Coordinates of C-alpha atoms and ligand atoms in Angstrom, one line a residue:
Chain H
M129 CA 0.2 0.0 0.1
A130 CA 2.6 2.6 0.8
A131 CA 4.7 1.7 -2.2
D132 CA 1.9 2.2 -4.2
R133 CA 1.0 5.3 -2.7
A134 CA 4.9 6.3 -3.1
L135 CA 4.5 4.8 -7.3
L136 CA 1.5 6.9 -7.4
E137 CA 3.3 10.2 -6.2
R138 CA 6.0 9.3 -8.8
E139 CA 3.3 9.2 -11.4
L140 CA 2.0 12.2 -10.3
A141 CA 5.4 14.6 -10.5
G142 CA 5.3 12.7 -13.8
L143 CA 2.0 13.8 -15.3
D144 CA 2.5 17.7 -14.2
A145 CA 6.1 17.9 -15.5
L146 CA 4.1 16.6 -18.9
A147 CA 1.4 19.2 -17.8
A148 CA 4.0 22.5 -17.0
A149 CA 5.1 24.8 -20.0
L150 CA 8.0 24.5 -21.2
P151 CA 10.3 27.6 -21.3
T152 CA 12.3 28.1 -24.7
K153 CA 14.5 30.7 -25.1
K154 CA 16.4 32.6 -27.2
S155 CA 19.9 33.9 -26.3
L156 CA 20.6 38.1 -25.6
G157 CA 22.9 38.6 -28.6
R158 CA 20.2 37.0 -30.4
R159 CA 16.7 39.1 -28.8
T160 CA 19.2 42.3 -29.3
W161 CA 19.8 41.5 -32.9
D162 CA 16.3 40.7 -33.7
A163 CA 15.3 44.1 -31.8
V164 CA 18.0 46.7 -33.3
W165 CA 17.4 45.4 -37.3
P166 CA 14.6 46.6 -38.2
P167 CA 14.4 50.2 -37.3
A168 CA 17.8 50.8 -38.1
A169 CA 16.7 49.6 -41.6
A170 CA 14.2 51.9 -41.4
A171 CA 15.9 54.6 -40.5
A172 CA 18.6 53.9 -42.9
L173 CA 15.8 54.3 -45.8
F174 CA 14.5 57.4 -44.3
L175 CA 18.0 59.1 -44.4
A176 CA 18.6 57.4 -47.9
F177 CA 14.9 59.2 -49.5
W178 CA 16.0 62.0 -47.9
Q179 CA 18.8 62.6 -49.0
I180 CA 17.5 61.8 -52.8
V181 CA 14.7 64.4 -51.9
V182 CA 17.2 67.1 -51.0
Y183 CA 19.1 65.9 -55.0
T184 CA 15.9 66.4 -56.5
H185 CA 16.3 70.6 -55.1
W186 CA 13.0 70.6 -54.2
R187 CA 13.7 73.0 -52.5
P188 CA 16.5 74.9 -51.7
E189 CA 19.4 73.5 -49.5
T190 CA 19.3 76.5 -47.3
V191 CA 16.1 75.3 -45.9
L192 CA 16.2 71.7 -46.7
P193 CA 19.9 71.0 -46.0
S194 CA 21.1 67.4 -46.3
P195 CA 21.0 64.5 -43.5
F196 CA 24.9 65.0 -43.4
T197 CA 25.1 68.6 -42.8
V198 CA 22.0 67.9 -40.1
L199 CA 24.1 65.4 -38.7
D200 CA 26.9 67.1 -38.3
S201 CA 24.8 70.4 -36.5
L202 CA 23.4 67.3 -34.3
K203 CA 26.8 66.5 -33.3
G204 CA 28.0 70.2 -32.6
N205 CA 24.7 71.1 -30.6
L206 CA 24.9 67.8 -28.7
G207 CA 25.8 69.9 -25.6
T208 CA 23.0 72.0 -25.5
L209 CA 20.9 69.1 -26.7
T210 CA 21.1 66.5 -23.9
Q211 CA 20.5 69.7 -21.5
A212 CA 17.2 71.1 -23.2
S213 CA 16.2 66.9 -23.4
G214 CA 17.3 66.8 -19.4
R215 CA 15.2 70.1 -18.5
T216 CA 11.8 68.6 -21.1
L217 CA 12.7 65.3 -19.8
L218 CA 12.2 67.1 -16.1
R219 CA 9.1 69.0 -16.9
G220 CA 7.3 66.6 -18.1
A221 CA 8.1 63.9 -15.0
K222 CA 7.0 66.2 -13.4
G223 CA 3.7 66.6 -15.0
F224 CA 3.5 62.8 -15.6
A225 CA 3.7 62.2 -11.5
V226 CA 1.4 64.6 -10.9
S227 CA -1.1 63.6 -13.7
I228 CA -1.0 60.1 -12.0
V229 CA -2.2 61.5 -8.7
I230 CA -4.6 63.3 -10.0
G231 CA -6.2 60.7 -12.6
T232 CA -6.1 58.1 -10.2
I233 CA -7.8 60.2 -7.7
V234 CA -10.3 61.1 -10.1
G235 CA -10.7 57.9 -11.8
L236 CA -10.8 55.9 -8.3
A237 CA -13.5 58.1 -7.5
A238 CA -15.5 58.2 -10.7
A239 CA -15.2 54.1 -10.4
S240 CA -16.6 53.7 -7.1
S241 CA -19.4 56.4 -7.0
K242 CA -22.3 56.1 -9.7
I243 CA -22.7 59.7 -9.2
V244 CA -19.3 60.9 -9.7
R245 CA -19.3 59.2 -12.8
T246 CA -22.2 60.7 -14.4
A247 CA -21.1 64.0 -13.6
I248 CA -17.5 64.0 -14.3
G249 CA -17.5 61.2 -16.9
S250 CA -18.4 62.8 -19.7
M251 CA -16.2 66.1 -18.9
V252 CA -13.3 63.8 -18.6
T253 CA -13.6 62.2 -22.3
G254 CA -14.3 65.6 -23.3
L255 CA -10.8 67.2 -21.7
Q256 CA -9.1 64.4 -23.2
T257 CA -10.6 65.1 -27.2
M258 CA -9.3 68.9 -26.4
P259 CA -5.6 69.3 -28.0
S260 CA -3.1 70.5 -24.5
V261 CA -2.0 73.3 -26.6
A262 CA -5.0 75.1 -26.6
W263 CA -4.7 75.5 -22.9
T264 CA -1.4 77.2 -23.5
P265 CA -2.6 81.1 -23.5
L266 CA -4.9 80.2 -20.8
A267 CA -2.2 79.4 -18.9
I268 CA 0.1 82.2 -19.5
V269 CA -2.8 84.4 -18.5
L270 CA -3.2 82.4 -15.0
F271 CA 0.2 81.8 -14.0
Q272 CA 1.1 85.8 -15.4
A273 CA 4.0 83.7 -17.1
G274 CA 4.8 85.7 -20.2
G275 CA 7.2 87.9 -18.8
G276 CA 10.2 85.2 -19.0
D277 CA 10.0 84.5 -14.8
A278 CA 11.2 80.9 -14.5
A279 CA 9.1 79.9 -12.2
K280 CA 5.8 81.5 -13.6
T281 CA 6.9 79.9 -17.0
E282 CA 7.3 76.4 -14.5
S283 CA 4.1 75.7 -13.7
A284 CA 2.3 77.3 -16.7
I285 CA 4.0 74.7 -18.5
L286 CA 2.9 72.4 -14.9
F287 CA -0.4 73.1 -16.4
V288 CA -0.6 72.4 -19.6
V289 CA 0.9 69.6 -18.9
V290 CA -1.3 67.7 -16.8
L291 CA -4.8 68.8 -18.3
G292 CA -3.3 66.9 -21.3
A293 CA -2.3 64.0 -19.4
A294 CA -4.1 63.3 -16.5
P295 CA -7.9 62.6 -18.5
S296 CA -5.9 59.5 -19.8
V297 CA -4.2 58.1 -16.9
A298 CA -8.6 58.7 -15.1
N299 CA -9.7 57.1 -18.1
G300 CA -7.1 54.0 -18.3
L301 CA -7.8 53.6 -14.6
L302 CA -12.1 53.5 -15.3
D303 CA -11.8 51.2 -18.2
G304 CA -9.5 49.1 -16.5
I305 CA -11.8 49.1 -13.2
D306 CA -14.5 48.1 -15.3
N307 CA -13.3 45.2 -17.8
I308 CA -12.5 43.2 -14.7
P309 CA -14.0 40.0 -15.3
P310 CA -16.9 39.5 -12.7
L311 CA -15.5 36.0 -11.9
L312 CA -12.0 37.4 -10.1
L313 CA -14.7 40.1 -8.2
R314 CA -16.5 37.2 -7.1
A315 CA -13.1 35.6 -6.0
G316 CA -12.0 38.3 -4.1
R317 CA -15.8 38.6 -2.2
S318 CA -16.1 35.2 -1.2
L319 CA -12.2 35.6 0.3
G320 CA -13.6 38.1 2.1
A321 CA -12.3 41.1 0.5
R322 CA -14.0 43.8 1.1
G323 CA -13.5 48.2 0.3
L324 CA -10.3 49.2 0.7
V325 CA -8.6 45.5 1.0
S326 CA -10.9 44.8 -2.0
L327 CA -9.2 48.0 -4.4
R328 CA -5.7 47.3 -3.2
H329 CA -5.5 43.2 -3.5
V330 CA -8.0 42.5 -6.7
I331 CA -9.0 46.3 -8.1
M332 CA -6.2 47.9 -8.8
P333 CA -4.3 44.4 -9.6
A334 CA -6.8 43.4 -11.8
A335 CA -6.9 46.8 -13.5
L336 CA -3.4 47.0 -13.9
P337 CA -2.5 46.3 -17.7
T338 CA -5.0 48.4 -18.8
F339 CA -4.6 51.3 -16.1
I340 CA -0.6 50.6 -18.0
S341 CA -1.9 51.2 -21.3
G342 CA -3.6 54.5 -20.2
L343 CA -0.1 55.6 -18.5
K344 CA 1.9 54.9 -21.7
Q345 CA -1.3 57.0 -23.7
A346 CA -1.1 59.7 -21.0
W347 CA 2.5 60.5 -21.6
A348 CA 2.3 60.6 -25.2
F349 CA -0.5 63.4 -24.3
A350 CA 1.8 64.9 -22.2
W351 CA 4.7 65.0 -24.6
R352 CA 2.8 66.7 -26.9
A353 CA 1.7 68.9 -24.6
L354 CA 4.4 69.4 -23.0
M355 CA 6.6 70.3 -26.5
G356 CA 3.4 72.7 -27.6
A357 CA 3.6 75.0 -24.5
E358 CA 7.3 74.5 -24.3
L359 CA 7.5 76.9 -28.3
I360 CA 4.9 79.6 -26.2
V361 CA 6.2 80.1 -23.4
F362 CA 9.5 81.3 -22.6
S363 CA 11.8 82.1 -19.6
I364 CA 14.8 83.3 -19.9
G365 CA 18.5 81.4 -18.6
T366 CA 16.9 77.7 -19.5
V367 CA 17.4 75.9 -22.4
S368 CA 14.5 73.5 -23.4
L369 CA 13.6 71.3 -26.5
G370 CA 10.6 73.6 -27.6
Q371 CA 12.3 76.5 -26.9
Q372 CA 15.0 75.4 -28.7
L373 CA 13.3 74.5 -32.1
E374 CA 12.0 78.2 -31.7
A375 CA 15.2 79.4 -31.3
S376 CA 16.7 78.2 -34.0
R377 CA 14.0 79.4 -36.5
Q378 CA 14.2 82.6 -35.2
L379 CA 18.0 82.8 -35.5
P380 CA 17.8 81.0 -38.5
D381 CA 20.1 77.9 -38.3
F382 CA 17.6 75.4 -40.4
P383 CA 20.4 72.5 -40.0
G384 CA 19.9 73.2 -35.7
L385 CA 16.5 72.8 -36.6
Y386 CA 16.7 69.4 -38.5
A387 CA 18.8 68.6 -35.2
D388 CA 15.9 69.7 -32.9
M389 CA 13.6 67.8 -34.3
I390 CA 15.7 64.7 -34.4
A391 CA 16.0 65.7 -31.2
V392 CA 12.4 65.5 -29.7
F393 CA 12.1 62.5 -31.7
L394 CA 14.8 60.5 -30.7
V395 CA 13.3 60.9 -26.9
G396 CA 9.8 60.5 -27.6
V397 CA 10.9 56.7 -28.9
V398 CA 13.7 56.2 -26.6
I399 CA 10.8 56.9 -23.3
D400 CA 7.8 55.0 -25.0
K401 CA 9.8 51.9 -25.9
L402 CA 12.9 51.4 -23.1
I403 CA 10.2 52.6 -20.7
F404 CA 5.9 52.4 -21.4
A405 CA 6.6 49.0 -23.9
K406 CA 9.1 47.4 -21.3
I407 CA 6.8 47.6 -18.8
D408 CA 3.7 46.8 -20.6
K409 CA 5.0 43.7 -21.9
T410 CA 6.4 42.7 -18.5
I411 CA 2.7 43.1 -17.4
R412 CA 1.3 41.4 -19.9
R413 CA 3.5 38.2 -19.6
R414 CA 3.3 38.4 -16.2
Y415 CA -0.8 38.1 -16.7
G416 CA -0.9 35.9 -19.2
L417 CA -2.2 38.4 -22.3
I418 CA 0.6 37.3 -24.4
D419 CA 0.4 34.5 -26.4
T420 CA 3.7 32.5 -25.7
A421 CA 3.7 31.1 -28.7
T422 CA 3.8 34.4 -30.5
S423 CA 5.9 36.5 -29.1
Chain C
M287 CA 2.1 10.8 3.9
T288 CA 2.4 14.2 5.9
N289 CA -0.6 14.6 8.4
L290 CA -1.4 17.8 8.3
A291 CA -3.1 20.2 11.4
L292 CA -3.8 23.3 9.4
V293 CA -6.5 24.3 11.9
P294 CA -6.4 23.7 15.3
E295 CA -8.9 20.7 16.4
S296 CA -12.1 22.7 17.4
E297 CA -13.7 21.0 20.0
G298 CA -17.2 19.8 19.9
G299 CA -16.7 18.5 16.3
L300 CA -18.4 15.6 15.9
P301 CA -16.8 12.4 15.4
P302 CA -15.7 10.3 12.5
G303 CA -18.8 8.4 13.0
R304 CA -21.0 11.2 12.7
L305 CA -24.7 12.2 11.4
P306 CA -25.9 10.1 8.7
V307 CA -28.9 12.3 7.4
A308 CA -29.2 16.1 7.9
S309 CA -31.5 15.9 11.1
G310 CA -32.9 18.0 14.2
S311 CA -31.3 21.1 15.2
D312 CA -27.8 20.9 14.3
I313 CA -28.5 22.8 10.9
T314 CA -25.0 24.7 9.0
V315 CA -27.2 25.4 5.8
R316 CA -31.1 25.7 5.6
V317 CA -31.7 26.8 1.9
A318 CA -36.2 27.2 2.1
G319 CA -38.2 27.8 -0.9
V320 CA -35.8 29.1 -2.7
S321 CA -36.0 30.6 -6.4
K322 CA -33.7 31.9 -8.8
A323 CA -34.7 33.8 -11.9
Y324 CA -32.1 35.4 -14.3
G325 CA -32.7 38.1 -16.7
D326 CA -36.3 40.5 -16.6
S327 CA -39.3 39.2 -16.1
R328 CA -39.9 39.1 -19.7
D329 CA -37.5 36.3 -20.6
A330 CA -36.6 35.4 -17.1
V331 CA -34.7 31.8 -16.8
L332 CA -36.2 30.3 -13.8
A333 CA -32.5 28.5 -12.3
L334 CA -34.2 27.3 -8.9
D335 CA -37.7 26.9 -7.7
G336 CA -38.7 26.4 -4.6
I337 CA -35.8 24.4 -3.6
D338 CA -35.4 22.6 -0.1
L339 CA -32.3 21.9 1.3
A340 CA -31.1 21.6 5.1
V341 CA -27.2 20.3 5.8
A342 CA -26.3 19.3 9.0
R343 CA -23.2 20.4 10.6
G344 CA -20.0 18.3 9.7
E345 CA -22.3 16.5 6.8
F346 CA -20.7 15.9 3.4
V347 CA -23.6 16.2 0.7
C348 CA -23.3 16.2 -2.5
L349 CA -25.7 17.4 -5.1
L350 CA -26.2 15.4 -8.7
G351 CA -28.0 17.0 -11.6
A352 CA -28.0 17.6 -15.5
S353 CA -26.3 20.7 -16.9
G354 CA -27.7 24.2 -16.5
C355 CA -30.2 23.5 -13.8
G356 CA -29.0 25.3 -11.1
K357 CA -26.4 24.1 -9.1
S358 CA -24.0 26.8 -9.8
T359 CA -26.6 29.4 -8.6
L360 CA -27.3 27.6 -5.5
L361 CA -23.5 27.4 -4.3
N362 CA -23.9 30.8 -4.9
L363 CA -26.4 31.4 -3.2
V364 CA -25.3 30.1 -0.3
A365 CA -21.8 31.3 -0.1
G366 CA -23.6 34.8 -0.4
L367 CA -22.3 35.9 -3.5
D368 CA -26.0 36.3 -5.0
R369 CA -29.5 37.0 -3.5
A370 CA -32.4 34.4 -3.6
G371 CA -35.3 35.8 -5.6
L372 CA -37.8 33.8 -3.2
G373 CA -37.5 31.9 0.0
S374 CA -34.7 32.0 2.5
V375 CA -31.0 30.8 2.9
E376 CA -29.3 30.3 6.3
V377 CA -26.3 29.9 6.7
H378 CA -24.1 29.5 10.5
G379 CA -20.3 29.7 9.6
R380 CA -17.9 31.2 7.2
T381 CA -18.1 29.6 3.4
G382 CA -15.6 29.1 1.1
L383 CA -16.2 28.8 -2.6
M384 CA -14.5 26.9 -4.8
F385 CA -16.0 28.0 -7.9
Q386 CA -16.5 26.0 -11.4
E387 CA -13.6 27.2 -12.5
A388 CA -10.7 27.8 -11.0
A389 CA -10.9 31.5 -10.9
L390 CA -7.0 32.3 -9.6
F391 CA -5.8 35.5 -9.6
P392 CA -3.7 35.6 -12.5
W393 CA -1.2 38.1 -11.2
L394 CA -0.2 36.4 -8.2
T395 CA 1.8 33.0 -8.3
V396 CA 0.5 30.1 -7.2
H397 CA 2.0 30.5 -3.4
K398 CA 0.9 33.9 -3.1
N399 CA -2.5 33.3 -4.8
V400 CA -3.2 30.5 -1.4
E401 CA -1.7 32.7 0.7
L402 CA -4.1 35.8 -0.1
A403 CA -6.4 33.7 1.3
L404 CA -5.0 32.9 4.6
R405 CA -3.9 36.7 5.1
L406 CA -7.9 37.9 4.1
A407 CA -8.7 34.7 6.2
G408 CA -6.8 36.9 9.0
V409 CA -4.3 34.3 9.4
P410 CA -0.9 36.5 11.0
K411 CA 2.1 36.8 9.0
R412 CA 4.7 34.3 10.9
E413 CA 2.4 31.6 10.3
R414 CA 1.3 32.2 6.2
N415 CA 4.2 30.5 4.7
E416 CA 4.3 27.2 6.3
R417 CA 0.3 27.0 6.0
V418 CA 0.8 27.9 2.4
L419 CA 3.7 25.5 2.2
Q420 CA 1.3 22.9 3.8
L421 CA -1.7 23.2 1.7
L422 CA 0.8 22.6 -1.6
D423 CA 2.0 20.2 -0.4
L424 CA -1.7 18.7 0.3
V425 CA -2.4 19.3 -3.7
H426 CA 1.3 18.3 -4.7
L427 CA 1.9 21.1 -6.4
S428 CA 5.3 21.9 -3.6
A429 CA 7.2 22.1 -7.0
F430 CA 5.3 25.0 -8.7
A431 CA 4.9 27.4 -6.1
T432 CA 6.5 30.5 -7.9
K433 CA 4.1 29.6 -11.4
R434 CA 1.8 31.8 -12.3
P435 CA -1.9 30.6 -13.6
H436 CA -1.3 31.1 -16.8
E437 CA 1.9 29.0 -16.8
L438 CA -0.4 25.6 -15.2
S439 CA -2.7 23.1 -17.0
G440 CA -6.5 23.3 -15.9
G441 CA -5.9 20.1 -13.8
M442 CA -3.2 22.1 -11.7
R443 CA -5.4 25.1 -11.6
Q444 CA -8.2 23.5 -9.8
R445 CA -6.0 22.1 -7.6
V446 CA -4.4 25.6 -6.9
A447 CA -7.9 26.4 -6.6
L448 CA -8.7 23.5 -3.8
A449 CA -5.9 24.8 -2.0
R450 CA -7.3 28.4 -1.7
T451 CA -10.7 27.3 -0.8
L452 CA -8.8 25.0 2.0
A453 CA -6.7 27.8 3.2
Q454 CA -10.0 29.9 4.2
Q455 CA -10.6 28.0 7.1
A456 CA -14.0 27.6 6.1
D457 CA -17.1 26.5 8.5
V458 CA -18.8 25.2 5.2
L459 CA -16.8 24.2 2.0
L460 CA -18.9 24.6 -1.0
M461 CA -16.9 23.0 -4.4
D462 CA -18.2 23.3 -7.8
E463 CA -17.0 20.7 -9.8
P464 CA -13.8 20.7 -8.2
F465 CA -12.5 17.6 -9.7
G466 CA -13.9 18.1 -13.4
A467 CA -10.7 18.5 -15.0
L468 CA -8.6 15.5 -13.1
D469 CA -7.1 12.9 -14.7
A470 CA -8.0 9.5 -12.5
M471 CA -4.9 9.3 -10.8
T472 CA -5.1 12.6 -9.0
R473 CA -8.5 12.7 -8.7
D474 CA -8.8 9.9 -6.7
L475 CA -5.6 11.3 -4.4
L476 CA -7.3 14.1 -3.8
H477 CA -10.7 12.2 -2.8
E478 CA -8.7 10.8 0.0
E479 CA -7.1 14.4 1.1
L480 CA -10.1 15.7 0.8
E481 CA -11.9 13.1 3.2
R482 CA -9.1 13.5 5.6
L483 CA -9.0 16.5 6.4
W484 CA -12.6 16.6 6.5
L485 CA -12.5 13.7 9.0
E486 CA -9.7 15.7 11.0
R487 CA -11.7 18.9 10.7
H488 CA -15.2 18.5 11.1
F489 CA -16.1 21.0 8.2
T490 CA -19.6 20.6 6.2
V491 CA -19.5 20.0 2.5
L492 CA -21.9 20.8 -0.3
F493 CA -20.3 19.3 -3.4
V494 CA -21.1 19.7 -6.9
T495 CA -20.2 16.7 -9.6
H496 CA -21.5 15.1 -12.8
N497 CA -19.3 12.3 -11.6
V498 CA -22.5 10.0 -9.9
R499 CA -19.3 7.5 -8.8
E500 CA -16.9 10.4 -7.5
A501 CA -20.8 11.4 -5.3
V502 CA -21.4 7.9 -3.9
R503 CA -17.8 7.9 -3.3
L504 CA -17.6 11.2 -0.6
G505 CA -20.9 11.6 0.7
D506 CA -23.4 10.9 3.3
R507 CA -25.9 11.9 1.2
V508 CA -26.7 12.6 -2.3
V509 CA -28.9 15.3 -3.6
L510 CA -30.8 14.3 -7.2
L511 CA -32.0 18.1 -8.7
T512 CA -33.9 18.1 -11.2
S513 CA -33.6 20.5 -14.4
R514 CA -35.2 23.5 -15.1
P515 CA -36.5 24.9 -12.8
G516 CA -34.1 22.9 -10.5
R517 CA -35.9 21.1 -7.5
V518 CA -34.8 18.4 -5.4
A519 CA -35.8 15.2 -7.2
D520 CA -34.8 12.4 -4.9
T521 CA -32.2 12.0 -1.9
Y522 CA -29.9 9.3 -1.1
P523 CA -28.1 8.5 2.6
I524 CA -25.3 7.0 0.9
D525 CA -24.3 4.0 4.2
I526 CA -21.1 2.3 2.7
T527 CA -18.9 2.5 5.3
R528 CA -15.3 4.5 5.3
P529 CA -13.0 4.3 3.3
R530 CA -14.5 3.5 -0.1
R531 CA -12.9 3.3 -3.4
I532 CA -14.5 4.8 -6.4
D533 CA -14.2 1.1 -8.0
S534 CA -15.4 -0.9 -5.5
P535 CA -18.7 -3.4 -5.7
D536 CA -21.2 -1.1 -3.4
V537 CA -20.0 2.4 -4.7
A538 CA -20.2 0.6 -8.7
T539 CA -24.1 -0.8 -7.9
L540 CA -25.3 2.5 -5.8
A541 CA -24.1 4.9 -8.5
A542 CA -25.8 2.2 -11.4
T543 CA -29.4 2.9 -9.6
I544 CA -29.1 6.8 -9.2
T545 CA -27.8 7.5 -13.0
D546 CA -30.3 5.3 -13.6
R547 CA -32.5 7.9 -11.3
L548 CA -31.0 10.4 -13.2
R549 CA -31.4 9.7 -16.8
E550 CA -35.1 9.0 -16.2
E551 CA -35.0 13.0 -15.0
V552 CA -33.0 14.0 -18.5
A553 CA -34.9 11.7 -20.4
R554 CA -38.8 13.4 -19.2
H555 CA -37.0 16.8 -20.8
G556 CA -36.8 15.1 -23.9
R557 CA -40.5 14.5 -24.2
Ligands
ATP298 N1 -25.4 35.2 -14.7 C1 -27.1 34.4 -15.7 N2 -27.8 35.1 -16.2 C2 -28.2 34.5 -16.9 N3 -28.6 32.7 -16.9 C3 -28.4 32.3 -15.8 C4 -26.9 33.0 -15.4 N4 -26.0 32.3 -15.1 C5 -26.4 31.3 -14.9 N5 -28.1 31.4 -15.7 C6 -28.9 30.2 -16.2 O1 -29.4 29.4 -15.0 C7 -29.5 27.9 -15.1 C8 -28.5 27.5 -14.2 O2 -27.1 27.4 -14.2 P1 -25.9 26.9 -13.4 O3 -24.6 27.6 -13.9 O4 -26.8 27.3 -12.2 O5 -25.9 25.7 -13.7 P2 -25.5 24.4 -13.4 O6 -26.2 23.0 -12.5 O7 -24.2 24.7 -12.6 O8 -24.6 23.8 -15.0 P3 -23.5 22.8 -14.7 O9 -23.6 22.1 -14.5 O10 -23.3 23.0 -16.4 O11 -22.7 23.7 -14.1 C9 -28.9 27.6 -17.0 O12 -29.9 27.8 -17.2 C10 -28.2 29.1 -16.9 O13 -28.5 29.3 -18.9
MG299 MG1 -22.3 25.1 -12.2

């Protein structure tokens, strides 16, 4: 009997080993290569296309310089551009952080109360569709930021960024909570999770993947709002990407303008791919939302 | 074999001789005249219609019935997750529901899923880890503690759900086809574990299954439900002495009788 039992348990372990998923892993080098070559190829194609357009003399070379001139300018301005990107990113991060706090509070309030939801639900969506640059003139007036004063400029820009990003945070959270499978909520309730305990252990984690998508979108909105605001609101003695763009146009330094554009593009892509896409993918994988056969 | 004492022995529990059928005052679950309809009044589905059921403390009751006859609905009502339209549901003690689907939290590992149940049941932090290990050992999944639910097979998920339900230390265990996705070997093993725990801890069990032999193997009583609307059709006390084997002749004979009755019940709908 005891021997039977031991045998049975060994068989069972065998069955479970069979039933468990088999992990497969590609080497790091291979994965890096797979991730790098398609965008690199696309960039090369784009540069080639650009050079061809320059050859056709569609526009005079003073306003449409060749990519090589622009890359030279990029190299020359690297210091300023890094500094400008740093300032802009800091503003972005600050605005994004404030948006997360406000958006989360508003999203939770709307999710937990029908009255709040009907009261502000459509307003949040309306705010989301509003082009955030449109807030800039108002921000200048509200914070008296026209004079180039640094603190006032920061406040005005923060205001615009938060109005651009917070609605997406709130909507992402609300969406996430609305789409929790009822079975999980029931499971939580049957385990005795109520109120804040349920929020902490069931609702928030269950809503997380959609919430992260909302954050990703919110960052995109924050980035746009930020650029718009920086083009318009200046302060003396600081450099930022938006300000740099406007300065290159006014100087004029057209290769510099292209270099600034490339910087704006690169910073945007890097943040999105290196931070948000990574977090998003990690969470989805953890939750079993990615088909392992295709990723 | 591990010998578990997952809860301090609650004194005053029933001796292993235990009650044959529900009787008298010591009733843990009483369902009286309960009806439940889904949907709005015009095209509502009447899932349960005036169902009566009383389960004694420490009793192991198996529910049998055709698919869609309202078994899950009944367990949900007893668990307090739904409200009955008519009638009353009375439960003495805490319920723990094991859902028909595993219903594990996908963001938690196997270990954390079980631990959360302990935490929500108020088990202090320092005791939790050891309890989780015991429970995972019980369902033979210790090797998979760090996996997430989506990395497991359906049967393994059911076993985690079983561990999680046991972790709740409920007085009344409501189990909705808990072993439906298991291979026969694993199922037999878990029958033994469940029976042993039940004898040790004196909880009450309401166990839904489609497997008549399983019902006869485990139950003190088998309750047969009719379909649409669900009512109690018949009750079979099981007097076969424990430990029972699912392939013993006694179990097979009684299971055959009940299966015939179930067929009759289903055929009634064909006409
Ligand atoms: N949420 C719901 N909304 C509408 N109808 C429902 C709902 N849940 C169950 N029903 C209906 O109630 C009836 C009983 O369902 P229930 O899930 O209780 O059956 P069951 O006996 O558990 O079936 P099975 O053995 O297949 O699990 C079915 O006809 C089903 O269609
Ligand atoms: Mg069911």
